[in-house]
Amino acid sequence: MRHSIRPTNSVWSGLLCIQITFKEEQNHSEHESPITNPKSKPRPQRNPTIEPLTTDRDAAMTLPRPAPAPLLLLLQLIATAAITSALASGQIMNNTQAMAMALDVNEIPQRYDEAQLWRIYNISEAMQRQVPVGQVLEQKFGGNIWKENSKFLDISIGKEQLKAARSFLDAQRLDAQVLSENVQALIDEEHLDGINATAPEQGQRSKKAARSSMHWKDYHDLETIYAFMREIRSKFPNIVRLYTIGQTAEGRDLKVLRISENPREYKKIWIDGGIHAREWISPATVTFILYQLMSNWENQPAHIRGLTWYIMPVMNPDGYEYSRTTNRLWRKNRSPSRRSNCLGVDLNRNFDIGWAGYGSSTNPCSDTYRGSSPASEAETKVVAEFLAKRKYNLEAYLTYHSYGQMIVYPWAYKAVKVKDASVLQRVGNTAVQRISQKTGSTYQSAVTHEVLGIAGGGSDDWSRAALGVKYVYTVELRDRGTYGFVLPPKFIKDTALEGWTVAETVAQAIG
């Protein structure tokens, strides 16, 4: 526990007992994993192995089920009474710690029942200058912006604000296409799809489940992803190094895996995912890329084995875990603000490139809040420092996001193409064609600002400007708006294959 509390009050003791018991019961029934956290006492098990993805023996993994509402309500009432009593008797070290404890106990998962997902077209630049539609819907009507570009705005609106938001659009002579009548139904479908895909057949226990919990039938929590990275390191100790490059505001490790047979001389490629918490398909794709590399390393072609690969599946661990436990649509990290009760910074608006420009917000409550200064966030700072020390021979920077099915390249912070845009476009087009041949999906390759609009502070632009990286791409994975961020797990494998196809194409271009 991260909070300093004097445990002398009997109410506090009872609360902590209930909380710990509840968590232990959940962990015992729902979180047993064949990959052991090295900080805990290991259980006897077989050596970890990596098996072909095509096997039907993929391990089952069940996402944590929400706690029963009555128990959560009971915990909330007890916590409130305990905090009030402890504050009155001076048994808490300070008020900040008291509020932190209250949030830890009482963060009931946020639901989006009957919230609608809208797509709004025909928002002209002239209108945006007079009435920034997305900003108004976000700040005045509690909207949650999913995607905003030069062609349309995707935004979800809670049921309490639907009528008022409609009136606002009518006044602006705008109409909204309803992509989803109930956002919570999308979230529930995603969850159920994962449960069904990973449930073992009755009376059978898969052989793989005894060795590895990583698979691509469902989305995984941070610890499973990190355990998979440790498994790769232990299996290939001569060519793999696992770095912990820093910690987040909430104390989670930031991990990067290096794969190379000659790290001093080989050209380098960086791949990251999960910079935005709610884009779960991104870490899933990056771990799949890691699997594709290492499951058949000895037989990889020269353009794969002849590179040094740096892979960071989750750049935003705090936000990612928060999106899994509390708010499925959370985007930012979880760092506190000095001037607001709102938490979090958009890490992809926090890099030192066009930081104070268009496309980000100075409002800490906005999903695109850029932070108090460039690289103000631990995640941004340590990644920038890590790469700056390794910029020699760094040829490619790939960052995976969702959604939109696009492969885009700089610039994003200004309406200008890079000088070698024709080269980047050619490689992007090759990846688009290969994806179409493999999965039938249609992607588009283009300059970022032309299709996604202008936005400063992005990691892609920063890697080009600060480090001189040649092949810089942001890959917007599936889909195009049917599910958006809440992509059902049944689409993971094909989507991840599309992400791997981009990485393979870029590696081949590096030569």
PDB file of N, CA, C and O in Angstrom, residues 400-453:
ATOM      1  N   TYR A 400       2.259   2.647 -32.321  1.00  0.00           N
ATOM      2  CA  TYR A 400       0.974   2.038 -32.679  1.00  0.00           C
ATOM      3  C   TYR A 400      -0.159   2.637 -31.847  1.00  0.00           C
ATOM      4  O   TYR A 400      -0.073   2.733 -30.623  1.00  0.00           O
ATOM      5  N   HIS A 401      -1.218   3.010 -32.565  1.00  0.00           N
ATOM      6  CA  HIS A 401      -2.405   3.631 -31.968  1.00  0.00           C
ATOM      7  C   HIS A 401      -3.655   2.982 -32.556  1.00  0.00           C
ATOM      8  O   HIS A 401      -3.584   2.104 -33.405  1.00  0.00           O
ATOM      9  N   SER A 402      -4.803   3.456 -32.105  1.00  0.00           N
ATOM     10  CA  SER A 402      -6.072   3.145 -32.768  1.00  0.00           C
ATOM     11  C   SER A 402      -6.969   4.361 -32.582  1.00  0.00           C
ATOM     12  O   SER A 402      -6.763   5.152 -31.647  1.00  0.00           O
ATOM     13  N   TYR A 403      -7.895   4.571 -33.495  1.00  0.00           N
ATOM     14  CA  TYR A 403      -8.295   3.705 -34.572  1.00  0.00           C
ATOM     15  C   TYR A 403      -8.300   4.508 -35.849  1.00  0.00           C
ATOM     16  O   TYR A 403      -8.069   5.720 -35.833  1.00  0.00           O
ATOM     17  N   GLY A 404      -8.605   3.913 -37.020  1.00  0.00           N
ATOM     18  CA  GLY A 404      -8.662   4.638 -38.277  1.00  0.00           C
ATOM     19  C   GLY A 404      -8.078   3.915 -39.477  1.00  0.00           C
ATOM     20  O   GLY A 404      -8.328   4.288 -40.616  1.00  0.00           O
ATOM     21  N   GLN A 405      -7.226   2.896 -39.243  1.00  0.00           N
ATOM     22  CA  GLN A 405      -6.605   2.125 -40.319  1.00  0.00           C
ATOM     23  C   GLN A 405      -5.784   3.020 -41.250  1.00  0.00           C
ATOM     24  O   GLN A 405      -6.047   3.136 -42.443  1.00  0.00           O
ATOM     25  N   MET A 406      -4.782   3.651 -40.656  1.00  0.00           N
ATOM     26  CA  MET A 406      -3.912   4.568 -41.388  1.00  0.00           C
ATOM     27  C   MET A 406      -2.451   4.326 -41.025  1.00  0.00           C
ATOM     28  O   MET A 406      -2.141   3.889 -39.915  1.00  0.00           O
ATOM     29  N   ILE A 407      -1.571   4.632 -41.954  1.00  0.00           N
ATOM     30  CA  ILE A 407      -0.127   4.616 -41.740  1.00  0.00           C
ATOM     31  C   ILE A 407       0.359   6.008 -42.121  1.00  0.00           C
ATOM     32  O   ILE A 407       0.440   6.346 -43.306  1.00  0.00           O
ATOM     33  N   VAL A 408       0.641   6.833 -41.109  1.00  0.00           N
ATOM     34  CA  VAL A 408       0.923   8.243 -41.380  1.00  0.00           C
ATOM     35  C   VAL A 408       2.324   8.614 -40.923  1.00  0.00           C
ATOM     36  O   VAL A 408       2.909   7.965 -40.055  1.00  0.00           O
ATOM     37  N   TYR A 409       2.845   9.687 -41.520  1.00  0.00           N
ATOM     38  CA  TYR A 409       4.226  10.102 -41.253  1.00  0.00           C
ATOM     39  C   TYR A 409       4.282  11.626 -41.143  1.00  0.00           C
ATOM     40  O   TYR A 409       3.354  12.331 -41.534  1.00  0.00           O
ATOM     41  N   PRO A 410       5.387  12.191 -40.604  1.00  0.00           N
ATOM     42  CA  PRO A 410       5.472  13.633 -40.314  1.00  0.00           C
ATOM     43  C   PRO A 410       5.319  14.497 -41.568  1.00  0.00           C
ATOM     44  O   PRO A 410       5.616  14.048 -42.672  1.00  0.00           O
ATOM     45  N   TRP A 411       4.824  15.724 -41.292  1.00  0.00           N
ATOM     46  CA  TRP A 411       4.656  16.303 -39.962  1.00  0.00           C
ATOM     47  C   TRP A 411       3.209  16.309 -39.495  1.00  0.00           C
ATOM     48  O   TRP A 411       2.291  16.321 -40.315  1.00  0.00           O
ATOM     49  N   ALA A 412       3.060  16.363 -38.168  1.00  0.00           N
ATOM     50  CA  ALA A 412       1.737  16.544 -37.579  1.00  0.00           C
ATOM     51  C   ALA A 412       1.598  17.921 -36.947  1.00  0.00           C
ATOM     52  O   ALA A 412       0.514  18.477 -36.908  1.00  0.00           O
ATOM     53  N   TYR A 413       2.709  18.477 -36.471  1.00  0.00           N
ATOM     54  CA  TYR A 413       2.626  19.746 -35.752  1.00  0.00           C
ATOM     55  C   TYR A 413       2.575  20.960 -36.678  1.00  0.00           C
ATOM     56  O   TYR A 413       2.313  22.081 -36.248  1.00  0.00           O
ATOM     57  N   LYS A 414       2.805  20.744 -37.965  1.00  0.00           N
ATOM     58  CA  LYS A 414       2.688  21.833 -38.941  1.00  0.00           C
ATOM     59  C   LYS A 414       2.261  21.252 -40.290  1.00  0.00           C
ATOM     60  O   LYS A 414       2.489  20.062 -40.567  1.00  0.00           O
ATOM     61  N   ALA A 415       1.666  22.093 -41.111  1.00  0.00           N
ATOM     62  CA  ALA A 415       1.107  21.650 -42.396  1.00  0.00           C
ATOM     63  C   ALA A 415       2.172  21.631 -43.480  1.00  0.00           C
ATOM     64  O   ALA A 415       2.078  22.320 -44.504  1.00  0.00           O
ATOM     65  N   VAL A 416       3.199  20.833 -43.255  1.00  0.00           N
ATOM     66  CA  VAL A 416       4.326  20.706 -44.179  1.00  0.00           C
ATOM     67  C   VAL A 416       4.740  19.244 -44.245  1.00  0.00           C
ATOM     68  O   VAL A 416       4.638  18.520 -43.252  1.00  0.00           O
ATOM     69  N   LYS A 417       5.208  18.819 -45.416  1.00  0.00           N
ATOM     70  CA  LYS A 417       5.744  17.470 -45.548  1.00  0.00           C
ATOM     71  C   LYS A 417       7.240  17.476 -45.247  1.00  0.00           C
ATOM     72  O   LYS A 417       7.926  18.473 -45.442  1.00  0.00           O
ATOM     73  N   VAL A 418       7.769  16.343 -44.781  1.00  0.00           N
ATOM     74  CA  VAL A 418       9.220  16.207 -44.650  1.00  0.00           C
ATOM     75  C   VAL A 418       9.824  16.113 -46.047  1.00  0.00           C
ATOM     76  O   VAL A 418       9.141  15.774 -47.023  1.00  0.00           O
ATOM     77  N   LYS A 419      11.110  16.410 -46.146  1.00  0.00           N
ATOM     78  CA  LYS A 419      11.753  16.475 -47.455  1.00  0.00           C
ATOM     79  C   LYS A 419      11.727  15.150 -48.203  1.00  0.00           C
ATOM     80  O   LYS A 419      11.646  15.120 -49.433  1.00  0.00           O
ATOM     81  N   ASP A 420      11.830  14.047 -47.459  1.00  0.00           N
ATOM     82  CA  ASP A 420      11.834  12.729 -48.099  1.00  0.00           C
ATOM     83  C   ASP A 420      10.466  12.060 -48.009  1.00  0.00           C
ATOM     84  O   ASP A 420      10.367  10.833 -47.897  1.00  0.00           O
ATOM     85  N   ALA A 421       9.414  12.863 -48.074  1.00  0.00           N
ATOM     86  CA  ALA A 421       8.046  12.335 -47.968  1.00  0.00           C
ATOM     87  C   ALA A 421       7.760  11.284 -49.024  1.00  0.00           C
ATOM     88  O   ALA A 421       7.015  10.324 -48.768  1.00  0.00           O
ATOM     89  N   SER A 422       8.343  11.413 -50.200  1.00  0.00           N
ATOM     90  CA  SER A 422       8.077  10.434 -51.271  1.00  0.00           C
ATOM     91  C   SER A 422       8.578   9.048 -50.887  1.00  0.00           C
ATOM     92  O   SER A 422       7.939   8.035 -51.220  1.00  0.00           O
ATOM     93  N   VAL A 423       9.696   8.992 -50.173  1.00  0.00           N
ATOM     94  CA  VAL A 423      10.232   7.708 -49.721  1.00  0.00           C
ATOM     95  C   VAL A 423       9.305   7.090 -48.682  1.00  0.00           C
ATOM     96  O   VAL A 423       8.959   5.902 -48.745  1.00  0.00           O
ATOM     97  N   LEU A 424       8.874   7.902 -47.721  1.00  0.00           N
ATOM     98  CA  LEU A 424       7.980   7.410 -46.673  1.00  0.00           C
ATOM     99  C   LEU A 424       6.637   6.989 -47.257  1.00  0.00           C
ATOM    100  O   LEU A 424       6.033   5.997 -46.816  1.00  0.00           O
ATOM    101  N   GLN A 425       6.172   7.726 -48.245  1.00  0.00           N
ATOM    102  CA  GLN A 425       4.901   7.372 -48.885  1.00  0.00           C
ATOM    103  C   GLN A 425       5.020   6.044 -49.621  1.00  0.00           C
ATOM    104  O   GLN A 425       4.109   5.206 -49.570  1.00  0.00           O
ATOM    105  N   ARG A 426       6.137   5.818 -50.282  1.00  0.00           N
ATOM    106  CA  ARG A 426       6.331   4.570 -51.025  1.00  0.00           C
ATOM    107  C   ARG A 426       6.346   3.368 -50.090  1.00  0.00           C
ATOM    108  O   ARG A 426       5.701   2.342 -50.355  1.00  0.00           O
ATOM    109  N   VAL A 427       7.066   3.476 -48.987  1.00  0.00           N
ATOM    110  CA  VAL A 427       7.100   2.376 -48.020  1.00  0.00           C
ATOM    111  C   VAL A 427       5.727   2.174 -47.400  1.00  0.00           C
ATOM    112  O   VAL A 427       5.267   1.036 -47.221  1.00  0.00           O
ATOM    113  N   GLY A 428       5.042   3.278 -47.078  1.00  0.00           N
ATOM    114  CA  GLY A 428       3.690   3.177 -46.537  1.00  0.00           C
ATOM    115  C   GLY A 428       2.745   2.493 -47.494  1.00  0.00           C
ATOM    116  O   GLY A 428       1.932   1.650 -47.095  1.00  0.00           O
ATOM    117  N   ASN A 429       2.838   2.845 -48.769  1.00  0.00           N
ATOM    118  CA  ASN A 429       1.975   2.216 -49.785  1.00  0.00           C
ATOM    119  C   ASN A 429       2.244   0.719 -49.899  1.00  0.00           C
ATOM    120  O   ASN A 429       1.320  -0.083 -50.096  1.00  0.00           O
ATOM    121  N   THR A 430       3.520   0.343 -49.792  1.00  0.00           N
ATOM    122  CA  THR A 430       3.870  -1.084 -49.845  1.00  0.00           C
ATOM    123  C   THR A 430       3.220  -1.834 -48.692  1.00  0.00           C
ATOM    124  O   THR A 430       2.662  -2.933 -48.878  1.00  0.00           O
ATOM    125  N   ALA A 431       3.269  -1.247 -47.498  1.00  0.00           N
ATOM    126  CA  ALA A 431       2.637  -1.877 -46.337  1.00  0.00           C
ATOM    127  C   ALA A 431       1.125  -1.980 -46.528  1.00  0.00           C
ATOM    128  O   ALA A 431       0.518  -3.007 -46.188  1.00  0.00           O
ATOM    129  N   VAL A 432       0.519  -0.954 -47.081  1.00  0.00           N
ATOM    130  CA  VAL A 432      -0.928  -0.961 -47.339  1.00  0.00           C
ATOM    131  C   VAL A 432      -1.299  -2.109 -48.274  1.00  0.00           C
ATOM    132  O   VAL A 432      -2.277  -2.839 -48.038  1.00  0.00           O
ATOM    133  N   GLN A 433      -0.524  -2.284 -49.325  1.00  0.00           N
ATOM    134  CA  GLN A 433      -0.793  -3.355 -50.294  1.00  0.00           C
ATOM    135  C   GLN A 433      -0.630  -4.729 -49.657  1.00  0.00           C
ATOM    136  O   GLN A 433      -1.445  -5.641 -49.889  1.00  0.00           O
ATOM    137  N   ARG A 434       0.395  -4.900 -48.869  1.00  0.00           N
ATOM    138  CA  ARG A 434       0.626  -6.199 -48.228  1.00  0.00           C
ATOM    139  C   ARG A 434      -0.465  -6.526 -47.216  1.00  0.00           C
ATOM    140  O   ARG A 434      -0.860  -7.685 -47.074  1.00  0.00           O
ATOM    141  N   ILE A 435      -0.924  -5.526 -46.491  1.00  0.00           N
ATOM    142  CA  ILE A 435      -2.022  -5.742 -45.544  1.00  0.00           C
ATOM    143  C   ILE A 435      -3.270  -6.198 -46.286  1.00  0.00           C
ATOM    144  O   ILE A 435      -3.954  -7.139 -45.863  1.00  0.00           O
ATOM    145  N   SER A 436      -3.557  -5.564 -47.379  1.00  0.00           N
ATOM    146  CA  SER A 436      -4.730  -5.933 -48.171  1.00  0.00           C
ATOM    147  C   SER A 436      -4.642  -7.379 -48.645  1.00  0.00           C
ATOM    148  O   SER A 436      -5.635  -8.120 -48.629  1.00  0.00           O
ATOM    149  N   GLN A 437      -3.445  -7.799 -49.040  1.00  0.00           N
ATOM    150  CA  GLN A 437      -3.258  -9.168 -49.508  1.00  0.00           C
ATOM    151  C   GLN A 437      -3.395 -10.181 -48.371  1.00  0.00           C
ATOM    152  O   GLN A 437      -3.907 -11.288 -48.571  1.00  0.00           O
ATOM    153  N   LYS A 438      -2.963  -9.812 -47.169  1.00  0.00           N
ATOM    154  CA  LYS A 438      -2.966 -10.758 -46.050  1.00  0.00           C
ATOM    155  C   LYS A 438      -4.315 -10.867 -45.355  1.00  0.00           C
ATOM    156  O   LYS A 438      -4.755 -11.974 -44.997  1.00  0.00           O
ATOM    157  N   THR A 439      -4.962  -9.745 -45.107  1.00  0.00           N
ATOM    158  CA  THR A 439      -6.200  -9.768 -44.315  1.00  0.00           C
ATOM    159  C   THR A 439      -7.407  -9.189 -45.030  1.00  0.00           C
ATOM    160  O   THR A 439      -8.533  -9.340 -44.557  1.00  0.00           O
ATOM    161  N   GLY A 440      -7.175  -8.520 -46.142  1.00  0.00           N
ATOM    162  CA  GLY A 440      -8.285  -7.904 -46.858  1.00  0.00           C
ATOM    163  C   GLY A 440      -8.675  -6.535 -46.335  1.00  0.00           C
ATOM    164  O   GLY A 440      -9.582  -5.892 -46.892  1.00  0.00           O
ATOM    165  N   SER A 441      -8.015  -6.064 -45.289  1.00  0.00           N
ATOM    166  CA  SER A 441      -8.335  -4.749 -44.720  1.00  0.00           C
ATOM    167  C   SER A 441      -7.766  -3.631 -45.582  1.00  0.00           C
ATOM    168  O   SER A 441      -6.705  -3.777 -46.197  1.00  0.00           O
ATOM    169  N   THR A 442      -8.463  -2.504 -45.580  1.00  0.00           N
ATOM    170  CA  THR A 442      -8.033  -1.341 -46.346  1.00  0.00           C
ATOM    171  C   THR A 442      -7.440  -0.296 -45.414  1.00  0.00           C
ATOM    172  O   THR A 442      -8.125   0.226 -44.529  1.00  0.00           O
ATOM    173  N   TYR A 443      -6.170  -0.021 -45.594  1.00  0.00           N
ATOM    174  CA  TYR A 443      -5.483   1.042 -44.873  1.00  0.00           C
ATOM    175  C   TYR A 443      -5.149   2.174 -45.840  1.00  0.00           C
ATOM    176  O   TYR A 443      -5.216   2.003 -47.062  1.00  0.00           O
ATOM    177  N   GLN A 444      -4.781   3.300 -45.294  1.00  0.00           N
ATOM    178  CA  GLN A 444      -4.382   4.457 -46.085  1.00  0.00           C
ATOM    179  C   GLN A 444      -3.055   4.971 -45.566  1.00  0.00           C
ATOM    180  O   GLN A 444      -2.824   5.014 -44.353  1.00  0.00           O
ATOM    181  N   SER A 445      -2.162   5.359 -46.461  1.00  0.00           N
ATOM    182  CA  SER A 445      -0.905   5.975 -46.063  1.00  0.00           C
ATOM    183  C   SER A 445      -0.893   7.422 -46.512  1.00  0.00           C
ATOM    184  O   SER A 445      -1.269   7.729 -47.648  1.00  0.00           O
ATOM    185  N   ALA A 446      -0.492   8.317 -45.604  1.00  0.00           N
ATOM    186  CA  ALA A 446      -0.551   9.745 -45.920  1.00  0.00           C
ATOM    187  C   ALA A 446       0.267  10.542 -44.917  1.00  0.00           C
ATOM    188  O   ALA A 446       0.742  10.010 -43.904  1.00  0.00           O
ATOM    189  N   VAL A 447       0.426  11.842 -45.208  1.00  0.00           N
ATOM    190  CA  VAL A 447       1.044  12.761 -44.261  1.00  0.00           C
ATOM    191  C   VAL A 447       0.057  12.989 -43.107  1.00  0.00           C
ATOM    192  O   VAL A 447      -1.140  13.170 -43.339  1.00  0.00           O
ATOM    193  N   THR A 448       0.556  13.009 -41.890  1.00  0.00           N
ATOM    194  CA  THR A 448      -0.316  13.053 -40.718  1.00  0.00           C
ATOM    195  C   THR A 448      -1.275  14.230 -40.735  1.00  0.00           C
ATOM    196  O   THR A 448      -2.487  14.076 -40.541  1.00  0.00           O
ATOM    197  N   HIS A 449      -0.759  15.434 -40.949  1.00  0.00           N
ATOM    198  CA  HIS A 449      -1.624  16.611 -40.826  1.00  0.00           C
ATOM    199  C   HIS A 449      -2.728  16.642 -41.873  1.00  0.00           C
ATOM    200  O   HIS A 449      -3.767  17.258 -41.665  1.00  0.00           O
ATOM    201  N   GLU A 450      -2.532  15.949 -42.990  1.00  0.00           N
ATOM    202  CA  GLU A 450      -3.540  15.970 -44.046  1.00  0.00           C
ATOM    203  C   GLU A 450      -4.765  15.129 -43.706  1.00  0.00           C
ATOM    204  O   GLU A 450      -5.874  15.434 -44.151  1.00  0.00           O
ATOM    205  N   VAL A 451      -4.575  14.081 -42.915  1.00  0.00           N
ATOM    206  CA  VAL A 451      -5.701  13.180 -42.621  1.00  0.00           C
ATOM    207  C   VAL A 451      -6.152  13.222 -41.165  1.00  0.00           C
ATOM    208  O   VAL A 451      -7.298  12.899 -40.856  1.00  0.00           O
ATOM    209  N   LEU A 452      -5.252  13.606 -40.263  1.00  0.00           N
ATOM    210  CA  LEU A 452      -5.598  13.633 -38.844  1.00  0.00           C
ATOM    211  C   LEU A 452      -5.640  15.041 -38.267  1.00  0.00           C
ATOM    212  O   LEU A 452      -6.016  15.222 -37.108  1.00  0.00           O
ATOM    213  N   GLY A 453      -5.231  16.021 -39.059  1.00  0.00           N
ATOM    214  CA  GLY A 453      -5.210  17.392 -38.574  1.00  0.00           C
ATOM    215  C   GLY A 453      -3.881  17.730 -37.911  1.00  0.00           C
ATOM    216  O   GLY A 453      -3.009  16.878 -37.732  1.00  0.00           O
TER     217      GLY A 453
END
